[in-house]
CSV table of C-alpha atoms in Angstrom, one decimal:
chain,number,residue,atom,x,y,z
A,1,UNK,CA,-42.3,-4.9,-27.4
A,2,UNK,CA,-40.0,-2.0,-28.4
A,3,UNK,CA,-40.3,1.2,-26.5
A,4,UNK,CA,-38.5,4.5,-28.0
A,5,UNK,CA,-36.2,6.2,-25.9
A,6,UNK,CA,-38.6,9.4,-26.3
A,7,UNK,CA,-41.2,7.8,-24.5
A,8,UNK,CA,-39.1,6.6,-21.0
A,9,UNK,CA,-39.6,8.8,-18.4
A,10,UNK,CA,-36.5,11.2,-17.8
A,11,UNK,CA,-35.8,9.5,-14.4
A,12,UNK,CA,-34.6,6.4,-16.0
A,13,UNK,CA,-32.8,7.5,-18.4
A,14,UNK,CA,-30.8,9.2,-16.2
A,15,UNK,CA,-30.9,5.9,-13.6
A,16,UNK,CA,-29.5,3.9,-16.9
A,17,UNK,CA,-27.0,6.4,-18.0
A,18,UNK,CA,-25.7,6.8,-14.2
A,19,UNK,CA,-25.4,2.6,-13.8
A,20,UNK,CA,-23.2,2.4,-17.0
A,21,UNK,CA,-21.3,4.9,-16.2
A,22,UNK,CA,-20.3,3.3,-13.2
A,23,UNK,CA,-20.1,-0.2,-14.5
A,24,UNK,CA,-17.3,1.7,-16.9
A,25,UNK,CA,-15.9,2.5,-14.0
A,26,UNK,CA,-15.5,-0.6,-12.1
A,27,UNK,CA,-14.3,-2.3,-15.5
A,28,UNK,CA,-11.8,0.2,-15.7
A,29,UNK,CA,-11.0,-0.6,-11.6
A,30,UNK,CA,-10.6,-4.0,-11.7
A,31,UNK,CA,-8.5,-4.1,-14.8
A,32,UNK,CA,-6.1,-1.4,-13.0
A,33,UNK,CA,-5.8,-3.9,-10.0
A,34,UNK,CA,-5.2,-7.1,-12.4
A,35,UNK,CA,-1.6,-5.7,-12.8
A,36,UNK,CA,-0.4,-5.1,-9.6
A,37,UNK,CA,3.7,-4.9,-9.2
A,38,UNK,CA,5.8,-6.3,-6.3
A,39,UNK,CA,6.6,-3.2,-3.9
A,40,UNK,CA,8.1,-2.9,-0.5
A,41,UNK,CA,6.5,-1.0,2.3
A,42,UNK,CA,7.6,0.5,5.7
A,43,UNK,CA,5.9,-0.3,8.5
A,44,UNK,CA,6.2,3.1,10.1
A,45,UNK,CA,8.9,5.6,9.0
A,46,UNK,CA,12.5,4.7,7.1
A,47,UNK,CA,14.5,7.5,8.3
A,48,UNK,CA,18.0,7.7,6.9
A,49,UNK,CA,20.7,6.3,9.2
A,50,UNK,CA,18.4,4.7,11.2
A,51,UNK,CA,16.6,0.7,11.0
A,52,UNK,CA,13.2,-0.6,9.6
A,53,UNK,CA,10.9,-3.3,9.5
A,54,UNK,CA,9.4,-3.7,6.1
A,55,UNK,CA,7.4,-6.3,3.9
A,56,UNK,CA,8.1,-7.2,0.5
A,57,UNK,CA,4.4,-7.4,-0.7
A,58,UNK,CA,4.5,-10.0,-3.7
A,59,UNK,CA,1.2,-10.2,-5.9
A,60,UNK,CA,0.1,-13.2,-7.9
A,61,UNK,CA,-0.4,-11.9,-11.4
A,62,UNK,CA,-1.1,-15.2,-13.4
A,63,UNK,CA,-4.7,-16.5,-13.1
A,64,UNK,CA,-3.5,-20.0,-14.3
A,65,UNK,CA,0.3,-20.1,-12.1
A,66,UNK,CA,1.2,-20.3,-8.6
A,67,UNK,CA,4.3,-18.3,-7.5
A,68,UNK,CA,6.8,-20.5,-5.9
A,69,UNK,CA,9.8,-18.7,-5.5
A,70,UNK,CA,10.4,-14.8,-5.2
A,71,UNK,CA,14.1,-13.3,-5.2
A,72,UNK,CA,15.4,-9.9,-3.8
A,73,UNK,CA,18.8,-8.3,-4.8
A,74,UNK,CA,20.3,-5.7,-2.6
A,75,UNK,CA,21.9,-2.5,-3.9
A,76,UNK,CA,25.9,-2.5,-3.7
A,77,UNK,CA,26.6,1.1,-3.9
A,78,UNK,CA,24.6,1.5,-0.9
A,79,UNK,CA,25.0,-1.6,1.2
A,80,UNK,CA,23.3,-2.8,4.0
A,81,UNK,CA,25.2,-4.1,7.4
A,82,UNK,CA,22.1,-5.8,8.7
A,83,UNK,CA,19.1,-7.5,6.7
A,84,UNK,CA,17.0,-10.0,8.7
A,85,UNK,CA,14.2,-12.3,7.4
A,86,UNK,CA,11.3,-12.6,9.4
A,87,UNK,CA,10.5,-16.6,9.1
A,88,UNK,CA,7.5,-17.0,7.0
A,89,UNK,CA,4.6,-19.9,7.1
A,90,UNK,CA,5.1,-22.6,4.5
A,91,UNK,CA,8.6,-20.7,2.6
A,92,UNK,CA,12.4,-21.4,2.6
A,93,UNK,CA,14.5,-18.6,3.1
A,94,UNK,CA,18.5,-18.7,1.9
A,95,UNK,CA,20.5,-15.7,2.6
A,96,UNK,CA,23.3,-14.5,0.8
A,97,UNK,CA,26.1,-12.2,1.1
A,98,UNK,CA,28.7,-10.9,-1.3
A,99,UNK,CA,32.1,-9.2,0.1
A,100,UNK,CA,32.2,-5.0,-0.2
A,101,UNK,CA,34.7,-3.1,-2.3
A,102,UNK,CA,34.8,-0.1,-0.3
A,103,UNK,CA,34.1,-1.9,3.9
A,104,UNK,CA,31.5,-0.5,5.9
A,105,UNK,CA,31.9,1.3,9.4
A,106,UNK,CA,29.1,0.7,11.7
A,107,UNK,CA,29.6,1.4,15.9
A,108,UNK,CA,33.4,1.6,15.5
A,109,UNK,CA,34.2,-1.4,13.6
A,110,UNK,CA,34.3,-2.3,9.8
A,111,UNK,CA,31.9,-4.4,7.9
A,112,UNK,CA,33.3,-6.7,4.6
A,113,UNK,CA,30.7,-8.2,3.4
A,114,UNK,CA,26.9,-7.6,3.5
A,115,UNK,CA,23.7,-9.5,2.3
A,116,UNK,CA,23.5,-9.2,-1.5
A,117,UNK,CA,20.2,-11.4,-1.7
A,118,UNK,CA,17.3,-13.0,0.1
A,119,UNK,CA,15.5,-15.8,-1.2
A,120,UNK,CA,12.1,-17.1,-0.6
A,121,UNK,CA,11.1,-21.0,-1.9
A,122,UNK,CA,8.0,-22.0,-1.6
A,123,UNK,CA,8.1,-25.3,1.2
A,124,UNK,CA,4.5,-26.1,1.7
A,125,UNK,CA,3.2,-23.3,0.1
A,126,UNK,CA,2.5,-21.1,-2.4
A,127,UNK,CA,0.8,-17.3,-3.6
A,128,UNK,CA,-2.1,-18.7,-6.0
A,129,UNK,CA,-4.0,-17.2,-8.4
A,130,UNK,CA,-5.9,-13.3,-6.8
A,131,UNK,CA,-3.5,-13.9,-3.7
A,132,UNK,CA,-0.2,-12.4,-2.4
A,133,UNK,CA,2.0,-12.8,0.2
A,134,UNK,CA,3.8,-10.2,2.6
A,135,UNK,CA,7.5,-11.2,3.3
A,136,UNK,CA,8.7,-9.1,6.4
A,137,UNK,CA,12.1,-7.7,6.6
A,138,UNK,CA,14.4,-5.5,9.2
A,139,UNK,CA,17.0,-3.3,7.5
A,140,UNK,CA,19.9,-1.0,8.9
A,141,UNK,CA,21.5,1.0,9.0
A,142,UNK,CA,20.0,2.7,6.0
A,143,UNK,CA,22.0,4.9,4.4
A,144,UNK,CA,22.0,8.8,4.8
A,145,UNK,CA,23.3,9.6,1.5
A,146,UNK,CA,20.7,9.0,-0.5
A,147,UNK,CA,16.5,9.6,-0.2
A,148,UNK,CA,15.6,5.9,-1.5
A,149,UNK,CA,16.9,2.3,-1.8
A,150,UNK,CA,16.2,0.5,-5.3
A,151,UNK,CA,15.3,-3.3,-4.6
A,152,UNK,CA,15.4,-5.9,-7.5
A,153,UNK,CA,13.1,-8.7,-7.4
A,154,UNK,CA,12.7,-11.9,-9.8
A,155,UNK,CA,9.1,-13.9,-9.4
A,156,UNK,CA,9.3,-17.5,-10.4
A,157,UNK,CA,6.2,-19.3,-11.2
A,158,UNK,CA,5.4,-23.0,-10.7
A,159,UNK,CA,4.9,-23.2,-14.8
A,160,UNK,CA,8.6,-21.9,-15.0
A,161,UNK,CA,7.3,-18.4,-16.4
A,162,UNK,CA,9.8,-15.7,-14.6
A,163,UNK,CA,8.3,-12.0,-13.7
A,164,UNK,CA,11.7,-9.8,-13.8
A,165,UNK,CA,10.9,-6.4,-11.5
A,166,UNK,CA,14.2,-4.8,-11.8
A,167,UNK,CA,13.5,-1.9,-13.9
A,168,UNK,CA,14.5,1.5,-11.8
A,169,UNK,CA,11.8,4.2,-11.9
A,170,UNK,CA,13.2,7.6,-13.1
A,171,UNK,CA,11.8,10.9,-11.6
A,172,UNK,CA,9.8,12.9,-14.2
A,173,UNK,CA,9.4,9.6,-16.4
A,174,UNK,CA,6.7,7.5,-16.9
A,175,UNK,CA,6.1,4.2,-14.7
A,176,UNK,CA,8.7,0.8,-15.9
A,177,UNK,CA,6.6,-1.8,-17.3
A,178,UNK,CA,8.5,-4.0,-15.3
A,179,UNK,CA,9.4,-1.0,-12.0
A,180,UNK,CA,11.5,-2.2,-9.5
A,181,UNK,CA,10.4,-2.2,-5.6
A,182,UNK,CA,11.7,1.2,-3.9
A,183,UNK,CA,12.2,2.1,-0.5
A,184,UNK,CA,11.9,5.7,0.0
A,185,UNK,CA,14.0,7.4,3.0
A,186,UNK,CA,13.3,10.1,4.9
A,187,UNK,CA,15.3,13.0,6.8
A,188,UNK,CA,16.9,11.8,9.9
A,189,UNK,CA,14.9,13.3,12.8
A,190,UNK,CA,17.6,12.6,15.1
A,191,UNK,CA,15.3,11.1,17.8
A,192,UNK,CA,15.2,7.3,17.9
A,193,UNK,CA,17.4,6.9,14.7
A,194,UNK,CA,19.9,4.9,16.3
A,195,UNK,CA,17.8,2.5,18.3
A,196,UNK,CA,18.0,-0.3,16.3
A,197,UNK,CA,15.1,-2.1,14.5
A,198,UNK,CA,13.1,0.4,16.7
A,199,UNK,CA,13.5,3.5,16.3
A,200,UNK,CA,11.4,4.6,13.2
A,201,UNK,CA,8.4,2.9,15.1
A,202,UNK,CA,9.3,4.4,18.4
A,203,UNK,CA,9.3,7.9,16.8
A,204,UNK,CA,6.0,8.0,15.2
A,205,UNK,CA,4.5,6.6,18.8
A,206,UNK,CA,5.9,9.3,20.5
A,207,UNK,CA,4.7,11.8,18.0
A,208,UNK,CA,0.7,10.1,18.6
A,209,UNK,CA,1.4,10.7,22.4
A,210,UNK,CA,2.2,14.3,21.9
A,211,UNK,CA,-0.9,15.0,20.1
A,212,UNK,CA,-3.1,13.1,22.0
A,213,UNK,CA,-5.2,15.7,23.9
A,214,UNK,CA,-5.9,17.8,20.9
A,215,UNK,CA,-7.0,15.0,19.0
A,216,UNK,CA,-9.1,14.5,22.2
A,217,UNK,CA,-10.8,17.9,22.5
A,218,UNK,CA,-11.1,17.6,18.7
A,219,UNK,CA,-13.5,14.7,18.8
A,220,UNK,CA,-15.9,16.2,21.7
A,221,UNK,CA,-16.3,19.3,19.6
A,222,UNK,CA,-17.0,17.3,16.0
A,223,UNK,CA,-19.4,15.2,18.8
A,224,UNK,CA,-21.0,18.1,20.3
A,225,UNK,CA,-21.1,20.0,16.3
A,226,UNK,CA,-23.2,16.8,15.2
A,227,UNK,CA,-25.3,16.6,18.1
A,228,UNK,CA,-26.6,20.1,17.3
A,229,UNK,CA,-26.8,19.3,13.3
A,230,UNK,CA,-29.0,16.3,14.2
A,231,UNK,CA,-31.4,18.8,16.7
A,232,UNK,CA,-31.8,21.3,14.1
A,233,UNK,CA,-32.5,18.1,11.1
A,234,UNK,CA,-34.9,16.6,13.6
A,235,UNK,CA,-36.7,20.4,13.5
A,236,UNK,CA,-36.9,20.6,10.1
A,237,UNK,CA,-38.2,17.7,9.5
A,238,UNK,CA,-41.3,18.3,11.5
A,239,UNK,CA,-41.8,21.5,9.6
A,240,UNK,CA,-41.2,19.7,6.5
A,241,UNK,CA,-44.3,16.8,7.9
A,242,UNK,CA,-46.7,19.9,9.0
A,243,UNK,CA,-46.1,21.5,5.1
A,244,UNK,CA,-47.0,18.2,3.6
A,245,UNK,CA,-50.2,17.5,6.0
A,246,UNK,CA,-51.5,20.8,5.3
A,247,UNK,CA,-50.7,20.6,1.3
A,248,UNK,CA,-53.0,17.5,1.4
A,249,UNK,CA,-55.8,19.5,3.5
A,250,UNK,CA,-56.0,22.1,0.5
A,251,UNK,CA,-56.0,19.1,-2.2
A,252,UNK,CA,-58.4,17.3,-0.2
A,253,UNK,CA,-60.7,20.5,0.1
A,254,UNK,CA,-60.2,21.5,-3.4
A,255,UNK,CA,-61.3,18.1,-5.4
A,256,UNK,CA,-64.3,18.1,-3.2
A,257,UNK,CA,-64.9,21.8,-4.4
């Protein structure tokens, strides 16, 4: 039986309109997230001139292939003294190094050559299909004259199909189809800068410490604020009950009238 939409109550019309809108929605969610890039991400803050733990975070776009091997080229006008793999689970990791035109100087002595290229193989494992995998690195020194480090990474899948991410994004422009993975640098706070593989961490910790007691006497006033919200609900509500009994009283007295 056919029912015209002039006849459905107003209610579910606006319950039907409200559900596809946010079907649309999720649609247009889930399609965003099927295209997710490689990227690398601090794990606190990369301040120039000082060290940092990152991951490499590598996605598995390819709902048929496995990635089996991921690649990650380091910049050579801004060259790094120091890049250390973390070992990972079930992956191979080669290391390689390429000699410097202009050498480093790092704690009074000069640097030749620096690492040029990691290399993850899968050995035992691999990122399937809706997975990804978080290769952790430590960097330093980072450089201090410049506000970001472009990586370049090459995804090899176990059907031979090669995902190249070594497009550089350009401020002002729209996105790369294929955008490299960037690590963005910070000022140097001079304050735990030159501890190394430490000192980003180390900073932020100390900043937490410092504000600790506000954050405290923050919470008991948001505590003490809800505890007086949920006094002055729980009085309204029993106003609200007492309306509705006495509403009925009248209807009830009325009918029978």
């Amino acid at each position: 039986m056919n029912v015209s939409r002039a006849f459905l109550p107003r209610t579910f019309v606006s319950r039907a309109a409200v559900a596809t809108g946010v079907a649309a929605s999720s649609v247009l969610l889930l399609s965003g997230t099927a295209f997710a890039h490689v990227t690398v991400q601090p794990q606190g803050q990369a301040a120039q001139g000082g060290y940092a733990t990152v991951n490499l975070k590598v996605p598995n776009e390819s709902d048929t292939a496995s990635t089996v091997k991921v690649e990650l080229s380091f910049p050579t006008d801004h060259p790094l003294a120091s890049v250390m793999p973390q070992p990972v689970p079930g992956w191979k990791i080669e290391v390689a190094k390429a000699k410097l035109a202009k050498p480093l100087e790092m704690e009074g002595s000069k640097i030749n050559e620096a690492v040029s290229k990691v290399t993850w193989t899968a050995d035992g494992s691999k990122i399937g299909p809706g997975q990804f995998q978080q290769f952790p690195l430590s960097l330093g020194q980072l450089p201090e004259d410049t506000d970001r480090i472009v990586l370049k990474a090459v995804q090899t899948y176990d059907n031979n199909e090669v995902a190249r991410w070594i497009e550089e994004p350009k401020d002002g422009a729209a996105e790369p189809e294929n955008p490299a993975p960037v690590l963005k640098l910070s000022a140097a706070t001079g304050e735990g800068d030159d501890d190394h593989h430490g000192g980003a961490a180390k900073g932020a910790d100390d900043k937490g410490d410092e504000h600790g007691d506000k954050a405290g006497e923050h919470n008991e006033a948001a505590a003490s604020s809800t505890d007086n919200a949920a006094r002055v609900l729980g009085v309204v509500g029993i106003v609200v009950g007492l309306a509705g009994v006495a509403f009925g009283v009248l209807a009830g007295r009325r009918r029978s009238a």
